[in-house]
Amino acid sequence: MATSSQSSVELGSHEVKDYICNACEDKTNVEKSADFYCKQCERFYCGNCIDPHGNALAKHTTFGRVEIDKWPVSKKVVDFLQTCDVHKDHTIDKFCNLHEQLCCPKCVSDQHSKCSKMTPISELTNTQPTDLQGLSVELETVMGGIKSLQIIQEASVQSLQRTYKEHGAVMIEQLHGNLNTNIDKCFNSSVGTSGNNLKEEMCWSVLSILNEFDNITVKELNDIKEEVISIKGSVTSSIYKCTSLHNDLSQFHEIVQKIGDNKELCLIASIKCKHIIQQALTLLGKSGKVLNVQSNTKHNVRIPSDSDVCWITGICVLTDGQVLIADWNNKSCKLLNQQYQVVSHCDVTAYVRDMCQITPSEVAVALDKNASNTHNVQFITVTQSQLTLGRKLELQHECTGINCHQGELFICSGTALFKYTLYGKQLCRLYEDRSSDDTVNKCAVSPTGDRLYITSWDQNKLLTLARDGTLLATYSDPALGWPEGLHVTPAGQVLVCGRLSITVLQVGWEGQSKLATLATQEDGVRWPMSVCYSSTTSSIIVGQWWGDNILVFRVE
């Protein structure tokens, strides 16, 4: 085999560049891309060096770039594949069947010493089939998905900034309108009033309006600006992950084309590719991994000021691991520390139907009180473990469920799913079913925003919608009696509670089938109303109707 060298930089962190000319490297130690490979010499040549080679060794067979499939695997590609991803100075030589991981000797001694079966790579090639052609197709598909996600995310950042500017302009326009209205009132009531008194009255009126704008509107604009900055930062970070992952996928796609029929390299490449494809699927919110409950605990969330039994209708897990819960019965929101103890709370003006996270330190709460025809979205900020009420949006319809994705609010009304801006502007009605009053109750959004999930109490169903509201799938199950709580994990795993069936299920991201029953009445569940996954503790948190306790299920 040729012992060609290749220049190398980190793809994503380890990108393996193209072949370089051996002749240039020998003469000047300069890395120049190769254009030809000589089979007899087992060396690579650039366009300048191939002529002297051809003159001296005219009978040698050379292959140009158009026949690159006849070039051997480069040493750099071999080194890249065989090098341990964790311990860069060690070579992979075993496979852990338990963890499905490639291992070097240091991996074995540090992390897999107690694993029952460690198979040498050389032996595994005889029993483990590799389908590089199928792998290549899968890589291309996933690369396309990552690229599409990146485009959508970049568009969402632009849309968020545009919407913020439009909202600011509307608020300024409202200020102008208020000023003009008050000036007109002053003129209309100025009959018999001296010029000086009229001037003074107008000045006070204008000053009052400007002060109100300063005290309320400017603060609101600043709060919204901080939200935009936070959301933009989160989306930008996700875009960076997409770019890095796309580079890795692209590099592996190129490598797969070059390694030929070397069984050991094919096997290593296949395993590494599948690992990175799984990372990509997780980023795309299409992880098929079934959660496995390891243990569960119970935590009391009632506080002395509660007037009644707790009904936990909403749960949010913040970035730092703190948990916010919505208590419908006591009209309050409570902040729990990482030990699930209540450390702060705040009262709200109506029954809390649901809540969702807006930024790492802010949530939006769906408030509803039919008796007074009150339908609001209340924003709450968490600062140093204290809750502060922020701005409030007034709605013209019921607010039974709420979720947010990259600056867009999705709100259920009982019969329809609406999309709003963060500032209360209704963008569209995505879905509607008026066959009863309880067809669209709770909603959740996939990590990439391309799928929406809604629960229907009346029909005991979970519906999956496309980004534009098109119905993609309908799932019904006896274990889904009166579906209530709904949540999608960062990996795209769909969690849904059957309130009357007393179950917590995991449904596939396509929304078509049940993957697992995660908890039932035997596990202490009693009428589950809300559910949320905590990445910090790898736990599922379940809130209940008519119960002062939340349940925490540790999963892996």
Coordinates of N, CA and C in Angstrom, one line a residue, residues 116-251:
S116 N -18.4 -7.5 30.3 CA -18.3 -9.0 30.1 C -17.7 -9.4 28.8
K117 N -18.0 -8.6 27.7 CA -17.5 -9.1 26.4 C -16.9 -7.9 25.6
M118 N -15.6 -8.1 25.4 CA -14.8 -7.1 24.6 C -14.2 -7.9 23.4
T119 N -14.7 -7.6 22.3 CA -14.3 -8.4 21.1 C -13.2 -7.7 20.3
P120 N -12.1 -8.4 19.9 CA -11.1 -7.8 19.1 C -11.7 -7.4 17.7
I121 N -11.3 -6.3 17.2 CA -11.8 -5.8 15.9 C -11.6 -6.8 14.8
S122 N -10.4 -7.4 14.9 CA -10.1 -8.4 13.8 C -11.0 -9.6 13.8
E123 N -11.6 -10.0 15.0 CA -12.6 -11.1 15.0 C -13.9 -10.6 14.6
L124 N -14.2 -9.3 15.0 CA -15.6 -8.8 14.7 C -15.9 -8.7 13.2
T125 N -14.8 -8.5 12.4 CA -15.1 -8.3 11.0 C -15.7 -9.6 10.3
N126 N -15.5 -10.7 11.0 CA -16.1 -12.0 10.4 C -17.6 -12.1 10.7
T127 N -18.1 -11.4 11.8 CA -19.5 -11.6 12.2 C -20.3 -10.4 12.0
Q128 N -19.7 -9.2 11.8 CA -20.4 -8.0 11.8 C -20.5 -7.5 10.3
P129 N -21.6 -7.6 9.7 CA -21.7 -7.1 8.3 C -21.6 -5.6 8.2
T130 N -21.1 -5.1 7.1 CA -21.0 -3.6 6.9 C -21.6 -3.3 5.5
D131 N -22.5 -2.4 5.4 CA -23.1 -2.0 4.2 C -22.7 -0.5 3.9
L132 N -21.6 -0.3 3.3 CA -21.1 1.0 3.1 C -21.9 1.8 2.1
Q133 N -22.5 1.1 1.1 CA -23.4 1.8 0.2 C -24.6 2.3 0.9
G134 N -25.2 1.5 1.7 CA -26.4 1.9 2.5 C -26.0 3.0 3.4
L135 N -24.8 2.9 4.0 CA -24.4 3.9 5.0 C -24.2 5.2 4.3
S136 N -23.6 5.2 3.1 CA -23.4 6.4 2.3 C -24.7 7.1 2.0
V137 N -25.8 6.3 1.6 CA -27.1 6.9 1.4 C -27.7 7.5 2.6
E138 N -27.5 6.8 3.8 CA -28.0 7.3 5.1 C -27.3 8.6 5.4
L139 N -26.0 8.7 5.2 CA -25.2 9.9 5.5 C -25.8 11.1 4.6
E140 N -26.0 10.8 3.4 CA -26.5 11.9 2.5 C -27.9 12.4 3.0
T141 N -28.7 11.4 3.4 CA -30.1 11.8 3.9 C -30.0 12.7 5.1
V142 N -29.2 12.3 6.1 CA -29.0 13.0 7.3 C -28.3 14.4 7.1
M143 N -27.4 14.4 6.2 CA -26.7 15.7 5.8 C -27.7 16.7 5.3
G144 N -28.7 16.1 4.4 CA -29.7 17.0 3.9 C -30.6 17.5 5.0
G145 N -30.9 16.7 5.9 CA -31.8 17.1 7.1 C -31.1 18.2 7.9
I146 N -29.8 18.0 8.2 CA -29.0 19.0 9.0 C -29.0 20.3 8.2
K147 N -28.7 20.3 6.9 CA -28.6 21.5 6.1 C -30.0 22.2 6.1
S148 N -31.1 21.5 6.0 CA -32.4 22.1 6.0 C -32.7 22.8 7.3
L149 N -32.3 22.1 8.4 CA -32.5 22.6 9.7 C -31.7 23.9 9.9
Q150 N -30.5 24.0 9.4 CA -29.7 25.2 9.5 C -30.3 26.3 8.8
I151 N -30.9 26.1 7.6 CA -31.5 27.1 6.8 C -32.7 27.7 7.6
I152 N -33.5 26.7 8.2 CA -34.7 27.1 8.9 C -34.3 28.0 10.1
Q153 N -33.3 27.6 10.8 CA -32.8 28.3 12.0 C -32.3 29.7 11.7
E154 N -31.6 29.8 10.6 CA -31.1 31.1 10.1 C -32.3 32.0 9.8
A155 N -33.3 31.5 9.2 CA -34.5 32.2 8.8 C -35.3 32.7 10.1
S156 N -35.3 31.8 11.1 CA -36.0 32.2 12.3 C -35.4 33.3 13.0
V157 N -34.0 33.4 13.0 CA -33.3 34.5 13.6 C -33.7 35.8 12.9
Q158 N -33.7 35.8 11.6 CA -34.1 37.0 10.9 C -35.5 37.4 11.1
S159 N -36.4 36.4 11.2 CA -37.8 36.7 11.5 C -38.0 37.2 12.9
L160 N -37.3 36.7 13.9 CA -37.4 37.2 15.2 C -37.0 38.7 15.3
Q161 N -35.9 39.0 14.7 CA -35.4 40.4 14.7 C -36.4 41.3 14.0
R162 N -36.9 40.9 12.9 CA -37.9 41.7 12.1 C -39.1 41.9 12.9
T163 N -39.6 40.9 13.6 CA -40.8 41.0 14.4 C -40.6 42.0 15.5
Y164 N -39.4 41.9 16.2 CA -39.1 42.9 17.3 C -39.1 44.3 16.8
K165 N -38.5 44.6 15.6 CA -38.5 45.9 15.1 C -39.9 46.4 14.8
E166 N -40.8 45.5 14.2 CA -42.1 45.8 13.9 C -42.9 46.2 15.1
H167 N -42.7 45.4 16.2 CA -43.4 45.7 17.5 C -43.0 47.0 18.1
G168 N -41.7 47.3 18.0 CA -41.2 48.6 18.5 C -41.8 49.8 17.7
A169 N -42.0 49.6 16.4 CA -42.6 50.6 15.6 C -44.0 50.8 15.9
V170 N -44.8 49.7 16.2 CA -46.2 49.8 16.6 C -46.3 50.6 17.9
M171 N -45.4 50.3 18.8 CA -45.5 51.0 20.1 C -45.2 52.5 20.0
I172 N -44.3 52.9 19.1 CA -44.0 54.3 18.9 C -45.2 54.9 18.2
E173 N -45.8 54.2 17.3 CA -47.0 54.7 16.6 C -48.2 54.9 17.6
Q174 N -48.3 54.0 18.6 CA -49.3 54.2 19.6 C -49.0 55.4 20.5
L175 N -47.7 55.7 20.8 CA -47.4 56.9 21.5 C -47.8 58.1 20.7
H176 N -47.5 58.2 19.4 CA -47.9 59.3 18.6 C -49.4 59.5 18.6
G177 N -50.1 58.4 18.5 CA -51.6 58.4 18.5 C -52.1 59.0 19.8
N178 N -51.5 58.6 21.0 CA -52.0 59.1 22.3 C -51.7 60.6 22.4
L179 N -50.5 61.0 21.9 CA -50.2 62.4 22.0 C -51.2 63.3 21.1
N180 N -51.5 62.8 19.9 CA -52.4 63.6 19.0 C -53.8 63.6 19.6
T181 N -54.2 62.5 20.2 CA -55.6 62.4 20.8 C -55.7 63.4 21.9
N182 N -54.7 63.5 22.8 CA -54.7 64.4 24.0 C -54.6 65.8 23.6
I183 N -53.8 66.1 22.5 CA -53.7 67.5 22.0 C -55.0 67.9 21.5
D184 N -55.7 67.0 20.7 CA -57.0 67.4 20.2 C -58.0 67.6 21.3
K185 N -58.0 66.8 22.4 CA -58.9 67.0 23.5 C -58.6 68.4 24.1
C186 N -57.4 68.8 24.2 CA -57.0 70.1 24.8 C -57.6 71.2 24.0
F187 N -57.5 71.1 22.6 CA -58.0 72.1 21.8 C -59.5 72.2 21.8
N188 N -60.2 71.0 21.9 CA -61.6 71.0 21.9 C -62.2 71.5 23.2
S189 N -61.4 71.4 24.2 CA -61.9 71.9 25.5 C -61.4 73.3 25.9
S190 N -60.8 73.9 24.9 CA -60.1 75.2 25.1 C -61.0 76.4 25.0
V191 N -62.3 76.2 24.7 CA -63.1 77.4 24.5 C -63.2 78.2 25.8
G192 N -62.9 79.5 25.6 CA -62.8 80.4 26.8 C -61.6 80.3 27.6
T193 N -60.6 79.5 27.2 CA -59.4 79.3 28.0 C -58.3 80.2 27.4
S194 N -57.5 80.9 28.2 CA -56.5 81.7 27.7 C -55.4 80.9 27.1
G195 N -54.6 81.5 26.2 CA -53.5 80.9 25.5 C -52.5 80.2 26.5
N196 N -52.2 80.9 27.5 CA -51.2 80.4 28.5 C -51.7 79.2 29.2
N197 N -53.0 79.2 29.6 CA -53.5 78.0 30.3 C -53.6 76.8 29.4
L198 N -54.0 77.1 28.1 CA -54.0 76.0 27.1 C -52.6 75.4 26.9
K199 N -51.7 76.2 26.8 CA -50.3 75.8 26.6 C -49.8 74.9 27.8
E200 N -50.2 75.4 29.0 CA -49.7 74.7 30.2 C -50.5 73.3 30.3
E201 N -51.7 73.3 29.9 CA -52.5 72.1 30.0 C -52.0 71.0 29.0
M202 N -51.6 71.5 27.8 CA -51.1 70.6 26.8 C -49.7 70.1 27.2
C203 N -48.9 70.9 27.8 CA -47.6 70.5 28.2 C -47.7 69.4 29.3
W204 N -48.6 69.6 30.3 CA -48.8 68.6 31.3 C -49.3 67.3 30.7
S205 N -50.2 67.4 29.8 CA -50.8 66.2 29.2 C -49.7 65.4 28.4
V206 N -48.9 66.1 27.6 CA -47.8 65.4 26.9 C -46.8 64.8 27.8
L207 N -46.5 65.6 28.9 CA -45.5 65.1 29.8 C -46.0 63.8 30.5
S208 N -47.3 63.8 30.8 CA -47.9 62.6 31.5 C -47.8 61.4 30.6
I209 N -48.1 61.6 29.3 CA -48.1 60.5 28.3 C -46.6 60.0 28.2
L210 N -45.7 60.9 28.1 CA -44.3 60.5 27.9 C -43.8 59.8 29.1
N211 N -44.2 60.2 30.3 CA -43.7 59.5 31.5 C -44.3 58.1 31.6
E212 N -45.5 58.0 31.2 CA -46.1 56.6 31.1 C -45.4 55.7 30.1
F213 N -45.0 56.3 29.0 CA -44.3 55.6 28.0 C -42.9 55.1 28.5
D214 N -42.3 56.1 29.2 CA -41.0 55.7 29.8 C -41.1 54.6 30.8
N215 N -42.1 54.7 31.7 CA -42.2 53.8 32.8 C -42.6 52.4 32.4
I216 N -43.5 52.3 31.4 CA -44.1 51.0 31.1 C -43.5 50.5 29.8
T217 N -43.7 51.3 28.7 CA -43.4 50.8 27.4 C -41.9 50.6 27.2
V218 N -41.1 51.5 27.7 CA -39.6 51.4 27.5 C -39.1 50.1 28.2
K219 N -39.7 49.9 29.4 CA -39.3 48.7 30.2 C -39.7 47.4 29.4
E220 N -40.9 47.5 28.9 CA -41.4 46.3 28.1 C -40.5 46.1 26.9
L221 N -40.1 47.1 26.2 CA -39.2 47.0 25.1 C -37.9 46.4 25.5
N222 N -37.3 46.9 26.6 CA -36.1 46.4 27.1 C -36.2 44.9 27.4
D223 N -37.3 44.5 28.1 CA -37.5 43.1 28.4 C -37.5 42.2 27.2
I224 N -38.3 42.7 26.2 CA -38.4 42.0 24.9 C -37.1 41.9 24.2
K225 N -36.3 43.0 24.3 CA -35.0 43.0 23.6 C -34.1 41.9 24.2
E226 N -34.2 41.8 25.6 CA -33.4 40.8 26.2 C -33.8 39.4 25.8
E227 N -35.1 39.2 25.6 CA -35.6 37.9 25.2 C -35.1 37.6 23.8
V228 N -35.1 38.6 22.9 CA -34.6 38.4 21.5 C -33.2 38.0 21.5
I229 N -32.4 38.7 22.4 CA -30.9 38.4 22.4 C -30.7 37.0 22.9
S230 N -31.5 36.6 24.0 CA -31.3 35.3 24.5 C -31.7 34.2 23.5
I231 N -32.8 34.4 22.9 CA -33.3 33.4 21.9 C -32.4 33.3 20.7
K232 N -31.9 34.5 20.2 CA -31.0 34.5 19.1 C -29.7 33.8 19.5
G233 N -29.2 34.0 20.7 CA -28.0 33.3 21.2 C -28.2 31.8 21.2
S234 N -29.3 31.3 21.6 CA -29.6 29.9 21.6 C -29.7 29.3 20.2
V235 N -30.4 30.0 19.3 CA -30.5 29.6 17.9 C -29.1 29.6 17.2
T236 N -28.3 30.6 17.5 CA -27.0 30.7 16.9 C -26.1 29.6 17.3
S237 N -26.2 29.2 18.6 CA -25.5 28.0 19.1 C -25.9 26.8 18.4
S238 N -27.2 26.6 18.2 CA -27.7 25.5 17.5 C -27.3 25.4 16.0
I239 N -27.2 26.6 15.4 CA -26.7 26.7 14.0 C -25.2 26.2 14.0
Y240 N -24.5 26.7 15.0 CA -23.0 26.3 15.0 C -22.9 24.7 15.1
K241 N -23.8 24.1 16.0 CA -23.8 22.7 16.1 C -24.1 22.0 14.8
C242 N -25.1 22.6 14.0 CA -25.5 22.1 12.7 C -24.3 22.1 11.8
T243 N -23.6 23.2 11.8 CA -22.5 23.4 10.8 C -21.4 22.4 11.2
S244 N -21.0 22.3 12.4 CA -20.0 21.4 12.9 C -20.4 19.9 12.5
L245 N -21.6 19.6 12.8 CA -22.1 18.2 12.6 C -22.1 17.9 11.1
H246 N -22.6 18.9 10.3 CA -22.6 18.7 8.8 C -21.2 18.5 8.3
N247 N -20.2 19.2 8.8 CA -18.8 19.0 8.4 C -18.4 17.6 8.7
D248 N -18.7 17.1 9.9 CA -18.3 15.8 10.3 C -19.0 14.7 9.4
L249 N -20.3 14.9 9.1 CA -21.0 13.9 8.3 C -20.4 13.9 6.9
S250 N -20.1 15.1 6.4 CA -19.6 15.3 5.0 C -18.2 14.6 4.9
Q251 N -17.4 14.8 6.0 CA -16.1 14.1 6.0 C -16.2 12.6 6.0

